[in-house]
Amino acid sequence: MTTAQAPIHLAGEQAAFARGGNRLIFIHPEDADACIKVQRPDRSPARKRAERRFPRNLRPLRHFDDNWQEQRVYRRLQHHIGSASFDYVPRLHGPVATNLGPGLCSELIRDDDGAISLPLKQYLWLHGQSAALTAALAEFHRGWQHLGMPSRALLLHNLVVQCQGGVPARIVVIDGLGWPQPLTPAWWCRPLARRKARKRLAGLQRAILRLLEKRERNEPYGVHGWLEEAGRDRT
Ligand SMILES: Nc1ncnc2c1ncn2[C@@H]1O[C@H](COP(=O)(O)OP(=O)(O)OP(=O)(O)O)[C@@H](O)[C@H]1O
Ligand SMILES: [Mg+2]
């Protein structure tokens, strides 16, 4: 007889190292190089569906579940693009059961000193656009465009800057993957995918400039994408 595995114990909402608009992000208690994402209790798929208008509110509940969506996108990534994607996105380990509900486990992006990598938004706010960051972004643009990587708008809090020796070395997209229309021909037509990826990259460039201007004007940072130093788990 097989026994079902006990759910992974996460030490409550306040133990999350980050909180997105939809999910809480935890370090995997048994694997420091993995994270587990669970839905925020106040952002359940049922609640999100109830907020949508007709006809979107007729879609099955799983369409409002970020973890389900992300797994579907990763299956497509693997099929259409393959392992080259993992230069630019974390590896997905798969679904796990937790005491806080269903979770999705993936590679946790850390700097080479062990600290959890900062979101691009926070990095720009703290350090501005250094030469090393410009070079890492240029390499990201090149690869993302070449592969025709599928994404919604590339938001500054959904990219992280992985540093080596204290300087940016690699940009990784940790959320917002997949074309907005699941059946778009871009999945099968690489030139179309590249054209769309180029537009997303142009949008990212504009978002960087807007953030730097906001910083110049001493305006507030905004609600999303700040990782407290203590939460970076520098071990
Ligand atoms: N694999 C990862 N490696 C490092 N940091 C991560 C990873 N995944 C998430 N994070 C951190 O957690 C934050 C929130 O994660 P994520 O964007 O997945 O949550 P979300 O609720 O889906 O976001 P959104 O508000 O865009 O819907 C990110 O901004 C990032 O700082
Ligand atoms: Mg996000």
Tab-separated table of C-alpha atoms and ligand atoms in Angstrom:
chain	number	residue	atom	x	y	z
A	1	MET	CA	0.000	0.000	0.000
A	2	THR	CA	1.323	3.495	-0.798
A	3	THR	CA	0.831	6.337	1.642
A	4	ALA	CA	0.116	9.850	0.361
A	5	GLN	CA	2.987	12.251	1.067
A	6	ALA	CA	2.320	14.707	3.871
A	7	PRO	CA	1.842	18.287	2.651
A	8	ILE	CA	4.951	20.486	2.834
A	9	HIS	CA	4.704	22.687	5.906
A	10	LEU	CA	5.060	26.435	5.205
A	11	ALA	CA	5.321	28.604	8.306
A	12	GLY	CA	2.320	30.880	7.570
A	13	GLU	CA	1.707	33.890	5.336
A	14	GLN	CA	4.219	36.098	7.147
A	15	ALA	CA	7.037	33.637	6.366
A	16	ALA	CA	6.763	34.306	2.608
A	17	PHE	CA	9.901	36.066	1.306
A	18	ALA	CA	7.821	37.880	-1.308
A	19	ARG	CA	4.227	38.692	-2.004
A	20	GLY	CA	3.006	39.333	-5.537
A	21	GLY	CA	-0.384	40.652	-6.601
A	22	ASN	CA	-1.678	37.063	-6.657
A	23	ARG	CA	0.715	34.680	-4.917
A	24	LEU	CA	2.858	34.249	-1.810
A	25	ILE	CA	6.398	33.053	-2.479
A	26	PHE	CA	8.226	30.815	0.019
A	27	ILE	CA	11.676	29.276	0.130
A	28	HIS	CA	11.186	25.494	-0.058
A	29	PRO	CA	11.778	24.332	3.538
A	30	GLU	CA	13.853	21.348	2.361
A	31	ASP	CA	15.611	22.864	-0.667
A	32	ALA	CA	17.149	26.333	-0.411
A	33	ASP	CA	17.437	26.537	-4.216
A	34	ALA	CA	13.722	26.110	-4.817
A	35	CYS	CA	10.681	28.270	-4.133
A	36	ILE	CA	7.014	27.408	-3.703
A	37	LYS	CA	4.254	29.730	-4.924
A	38	VAL	CA	0.762	29.484	-3.409
A	39	GLN	CA	-2.316	31.563	-4.146
A	40	ARG	CA	-2.912	34.456	-1.748
A	41	PRO	CA	-5.992	33.542	0.323
A	42	ASP	CA	-7.575	36.899	-0.634
A	43	ARG	CA	-6.929	36.267	-4.363
A	44	SER	CA	-8.572	32.864	-4.846
A	45	PRO	CA	-9.462	31.836	-8.415
A	46	ALA	CA	-13.183	32.011	-7.489
A	47	ARG	CA	-12.834	35.589	-6.291
A	48	LYS	CA	-10.824	36.598	-9.357
A	49	ARG	CA	-13.450	35.078	-11.659
A	50	ALA	CA	-16.231	36.913	-9.816
A	51	GLU	CA	-14.433	40.205	-10.572
A	52	ARG	CA	-14.512	39.597	-14.331
A	53	ARG	CA	-17.330	40.644	-16.659
A	54	PHE	CA	-19.292	38.553	-19.118
A	55	PRO	CA	-18.146	36.614	-21.148
A	56	ARG	CA	-14.776	36.137	-19.356
A	57	ASN	CA	-16.522	35.090	-16.139
A	58	LEU	CA	-17.779	31.967	-17.966
A	59	ARG	CA	-14.286	30.463	-18.226
A	60	PRO	CA	-13.491	27.436	-16.033
A	61	LEU	CA	-11.982	28.249	-12.622
A	62	ARG	CA	-8.540	26.904	-13.525
A	63	HIS	CA	-8.125	29.789	-15.987
A	64	PHE	CA	-7.976	32.100	-12.959
A	65	ASP	CA	-5.365	29.976	-11.192
A	66	ASP	CA	-1.864	31.378	-11.888
A	67	ASN	CA	-0.186	28.115	-10.950
A	68	TRP	CA	-2.313	26.136	-13.395
A	69	GLN	CA	-1.673	28.708	-16.123
A	70	GLU	CA	2.069	28.658	-15.444
A	71	GLN	CA	2.269	24.863	-15.712
A	72	ARG	CA	0.423	24.964	-19.025
A	73	VAL	CA	2.785	27.638	-20.355
A	74	TYR	CA	5.848	25.628	-19.290
A	75	ARG	CA	4.571	22.525	-21.127
A	76	ARG	CA	4.274	24.671	-24.243
A	77	LEU	CA	7.661	26.269	-23.700
A	78	GLN	CA	9.272	22.841	-23.447
A	79	HIS	CA	7.457	21.661	-26.558
A	80	HIS	CA	7.938	24.699	-28.815
A	81	ILE	CA	11.214	26.198	-27.605
A	82	GLY	CA	12.938	23.580	-25.467
A	83	SER	CA	15.714	23.774	-22.898
A	84	ALA	CA	17.218	26.994	-24.321
A	85	SER	CA	14.355	28.789	-22.488
A	86	PHE	CA	16.026	28.045	-19.169
A	87	ASP	CA	18.732	30.610	-19.844
A	88	TYR	CA	15.966	33.203	-19.343
A	89	VAL	CA	13.318	31.612	-17.070
A	90	PRO	CA	13.589	29.479	-13.891
A	91	ARG	CA	13.265	25.721	-14.234
A	92	LEU	CA	9.880	24.407	-13.151
A	93	HIS	CA	9.919	21.494	-10.693
A	94	GLY	CA	6.132	20.957	-10.560
A	95	PRO	CA	3.068	21.055	-8.311
A	96	VAL	CA	3.350	20.286	-4.585
A	97	ALA	CA	0.792	20.013	-1.775
A	98	THR	CA	1.296	22.437	1.129
A	99	ASN	CA	-0.553	23.253	4.345
A	100	LEU	CA	-1.487	26.580	2.664
A	101	GLY	CA	-3.051	24.891	-0.355
A	102	PRO	CA	-1.725	23.768	-3.741
A	103	GLY	CA	1.732	25.116	-4.538
A	104	LEU	CA	3.987	25.276	-7.560
A	105	CYS	CA	7.679	24.611	-7.039
A	106	SER	CA	10.406	26.113	-9.205
A	107	GLU	CA	14.060	27.111	-9.223
A	108	LEU	CA	14.773	30.024	-6.867
A	109	ILE	CA	17.073	32.586	-8.496
A	110	ARG	CA	19.925	33.585	-6.176
A	111	ASP	CA	23.044	35.704	-6.625
A	112	ASP	CA	26.415	33.952	-6.303
A	113	ASP	CA	26.702	35.182	-2.687
A	114	GLY	CA	23.498	33.248	-1.868
A	115	ALA	CA	21.122	36.234	-1.610
A	116	ILE	CA	17.800	35.921	-3.437
A	117	SER	CA	18.146	38.049	-6.581
A	118	LEU	CA	16.421	41.438	-6.603
A	119	PRO	CA	13.556	42.326	-8.927
A	120	LEU	CA	14.759	44.525	-11.838
A	121	LYS	CA	12.495	47.308	-10.551
A	122	GLN	CA	14.218	47.367	-7.163
A	123	TYR	CA	17.693	47.008	-8.660
A	124	LEU	CA	17.123	50.058	-10.907
A	125	TRP	CA	15.707	52.040	-7.998
A	126	LEU	CA	18.708	51.296	-5.791
A	127	HIS	CA	21.528	51.428	-8.336
A	128	GLY	CA	20.261	53.126	-11.508
A	129	GLN	CA	21.307	51.682	-14.857
A	130	SER	CA	24.965	50.717	-14.495
A	131	ALA	CA	27.137	49.569	-17.427
A	132	ALA	CA	26.983	45.962	-16.159
A	133	LEU	CA	23.182	46.083	-16.006
A	134	THR	CA	23.057	47.513	-19.534
A	135	ALA	CA	25.221	44.610	-20.745
A	136	ALA	CA	23.059	42.007	-18.947
A	137	LEU	CA	19.927	43.587	-20.433
A	138	ALA	CA	21.473	43.581	-23.919
A	139	GLU	CA	22.195	39.847	-23.653
A	140	PHE	CA	18.662	39.275	-22.357
A	141	HIS	CA	17.183	41.224	-25.308
A	142	ARG	CA	19.274	39.220	-27.760
A	143	GLY	CA	18.293	35.796	-26.438
A	144	TRP	CA	14.639	36.596	-25.710
A	145	GLN	CA	14.193	37.997	-29.208
A	146	HIS	CA	16.076	35.157	-30.903
A	147	LEU	CA	13.984	32.472	-29.198
A	148	GLY	CA	10.738	34.444	-29.650
A	149	MET	CA	9.929	33.885	-25.977
A	150	PRO	CA	6.199	34.128	-25.184
A	151	SER	CA	5.131	36.654	-22.552
A	152	ARG	CA	2.581	39.202	-21.585
A	153	ALA	CA	3.937	42.719	-20.937
A	154	LEU	CA	7.396	42.377	-19.345
A	155	LEU	CA	6.834	44.102	-15.991
A	156	LEU	CA	9.801	45.357	-13.977
A	157	HIS	CA	8.778	43.374	-10.875
A	158	ASN	CA	8.504	40.159	-12.890
A	159	LEU	CA	12.184	40.146	-13.948
A	160	VAL	CA	15.055	39.566	-11.526
A	161	VAL	CA	18.710	40.576	-11.810
A	162	GLN	CA	21.102	37.754	-10.927
A	163	CYS	CA	24.433	39.177	-9.762
A	164	GLN	CA	27.885	37.608	-9.788
A	165	GLY	CA	30.635	39.235	-7.768
A	166	GLY	CA	28.162	42.020	-6.917
A	167	VAL	CA	27.419	42.993	-10.527
A	168	PRO	CA	24.477	42.081	-12.803
A	169	ALA	CA	25.221	38.975	-14.870
A	170	ARG	CA	21.858	37.630	-16.003
A	171	ILE	CA	18.214	38.721	-16.284
A	172	VAL	CA	15.556	36.094	-15.507
A	173	VAL	CA	11.794	36.394	-16.110
A	174	ILE	CA	10.014	34.846	-13.099
A	175	ASP	CA	6.366	35.583	-13.990
A	176	GLY	CA	4.099	36.725	-16.829
A	177	LEU	CA	5.061	33.990	-19.308
A	178	GLY	CA	2.845	32.869	-22.179
A	179	TRP	CA	0.998	34.696	-24.946
A	180	PRO	CA	-2.221	36.332	-23.716
A	181	GLN	CA	-4.296	34.385	-26.293
A	182	PRO	CA	-3.506	30.698	-25.672
A	183	LEU	CA	-4.143	29.665	-29.289
A	184	THR	CA	-2.214	32.446	-31.002
A	185	PRO	CA	-0.302	31.273	-34.127
A	186	ALA	CA	2.842	32.734	-32.507
A	187	TRP	CA	3.304	29.361	-30.726
A	188	TRP	CA	3.843	27.691	-34.094
A	189	CYS	CA	5.297	30.534	-36.177
A	190	ARG	CA	8.756	31.618	-34.955
A	191	PRO	CA	8.974	34.834	-37.079
A	192	LEU	CA	5.658	35.998	-35.602
A	193	ALA	CA	6.854	35.081	-32.095
A	194	ARG	CA	10.024	37.109	-32.657
A	195	ARG	CA	8.029	40.107	-33.810
A	196	LYS	CA	5.843	39.930	-30.702
A	197	ALA	CA	8.862	39.403	-28.439
A	198	ARG	CA	10.476	42.509	-29.962
A	199	LYS	CA	7.387	44.557	-29.031
A	200	ARG	CA	7.498	43.254	-25.452
A	201	LEU	CA	11.185	44.204	-25.222
A	202	ALA	CA	10.441	47.711	-26.509
A	203	GLY	CA	7.751	47.962	-23.801
A	204	LEU	CA	10.296	46.868	-21.180
A	205	GLN	CA	12.725	49.544	-22.364
A	206	ARG	CA	10.025	52.195	-22.019
A	207	ALA	CA	9.137	50.923	-18.527
A	208	ILE	CA	12.802	51.197	-17.482
A	209	LEU	CA	12.967	54.811	-18.668
A	210	ARG	CA	9.689	55.672	-16.929
A	211	LEU	CA	10.940	54.185	-13.647
A	212	LEU	CA	14.261	56.039	-13.849
A	213	GLU	CA	12.402	59.313	-14.465
A	214	LYS	CA	10.150	58.618	-11.472
A	215	ARG	CA	13.240	57.981	-9.371
A	216	GLU	CA	14.797	61.260	-10.578
A	217	ARG	CA	11.660	63.118	-9.509
A	218	ASN	CA	11.739	61.439	-6.055
A	219	GLU	CA	8.275	59.973	-6.563
A	220	PRO	CA	7.120	56.945	-4.520
A	221	TYR	CA	8.320	53.495	-5.599
A	222	GLY	CA	4.847	51.941	-5.751
A	223	VAL	CA	3.404	48.843	-4.105
A	224	HIS	CA	4.907	46.009	-6.140
A	225	GLY	CA	8.266	44.322	-6.097
A	226	TRP	CA	10.318	45.293	-3.063
A	227	LEU	CA	12.323	42.541	-1.373
A	228	GLU	CA	13.349	43.352	2.192
A	229	GLU	CA	17.088	42.784	2.797
A	230	ALA	CA	16.281	40.455	5.735
A	231	GLY	CA	14.077	38.329	3.459
A	232	ARG	CA	16.837	37.731	0.892
A	233	ASP	CA	18.065	34.765	2.938
A	234	ARG	CA	21.738	35.544	2.507
A	235	THR	CA	23.155	32.356	4.018
B	1	LIG	N1	11.943	31.992	-9.037
B	1	LIG	C1	12.144	33.112	-8.366
B	1	LIG	N2	13.411	33.485	-7.990
B	1	LIG	C2	13.616	34.639	-7.292
B	1	LIG	N3	12.636	35.477	-6.903
B	1	LIG	C3	11.357	35.155	-7.233
B	1	LIG	C4	11.049	33.973	-7.979
B	1	LIG	N4	9.714	33.922	-8.148
B	1	LIG	C5	9.208	35.017	-7.554
B	1	LIG	N5	10.187	35.763	-6.993
B	1	LIG	C6	9.997	37.033	-6.235
B	1	LIG	O1	8.658	37.081	-5.766
B	1	LIG	C7	7.954	38.209	-6.293
B	1	LIG	C8	6.520	37.826	-6.612
B	1	LIG	O2	6.505	36.659	-7.424
B	1	LIG	P1	5.469	36.462	-8.634
B	1	LIG	O3	5.649	37.560	-9.599
B	1	LIG	O4	5.606	35.081	-9.143
B	1	LIG	O5	4.055	36.641	-7.870
B	1	LIG	P2	2.630	36.958	-8.501
B	1	LIG	O6	1.677	37.141	-7.374
B	1	LIG	O7	2.302	35.936	-9.526
B	1	LIG	O8	2.909	38.359	-9.228
B	1	LIG	P3	1.907	39.398	-9.960
B	1	LIG	O9	1.731	40.535	-8.993
B	1	LIG	O10	2.753	39.846	-11.137
B	1	LIG	O11	0.671	38.658	-10.327
B	1	LIG	C9	8.777	38.638	-7.520
B	1	LIG	O12	8.638	40.032	-7.772
B	1	LIG	C10	10.198	38.246	-7.131
B	1	LIG	O13	10.795	39.260	-6.336
B	2	MG	MG	4.576	38.750	-10.591
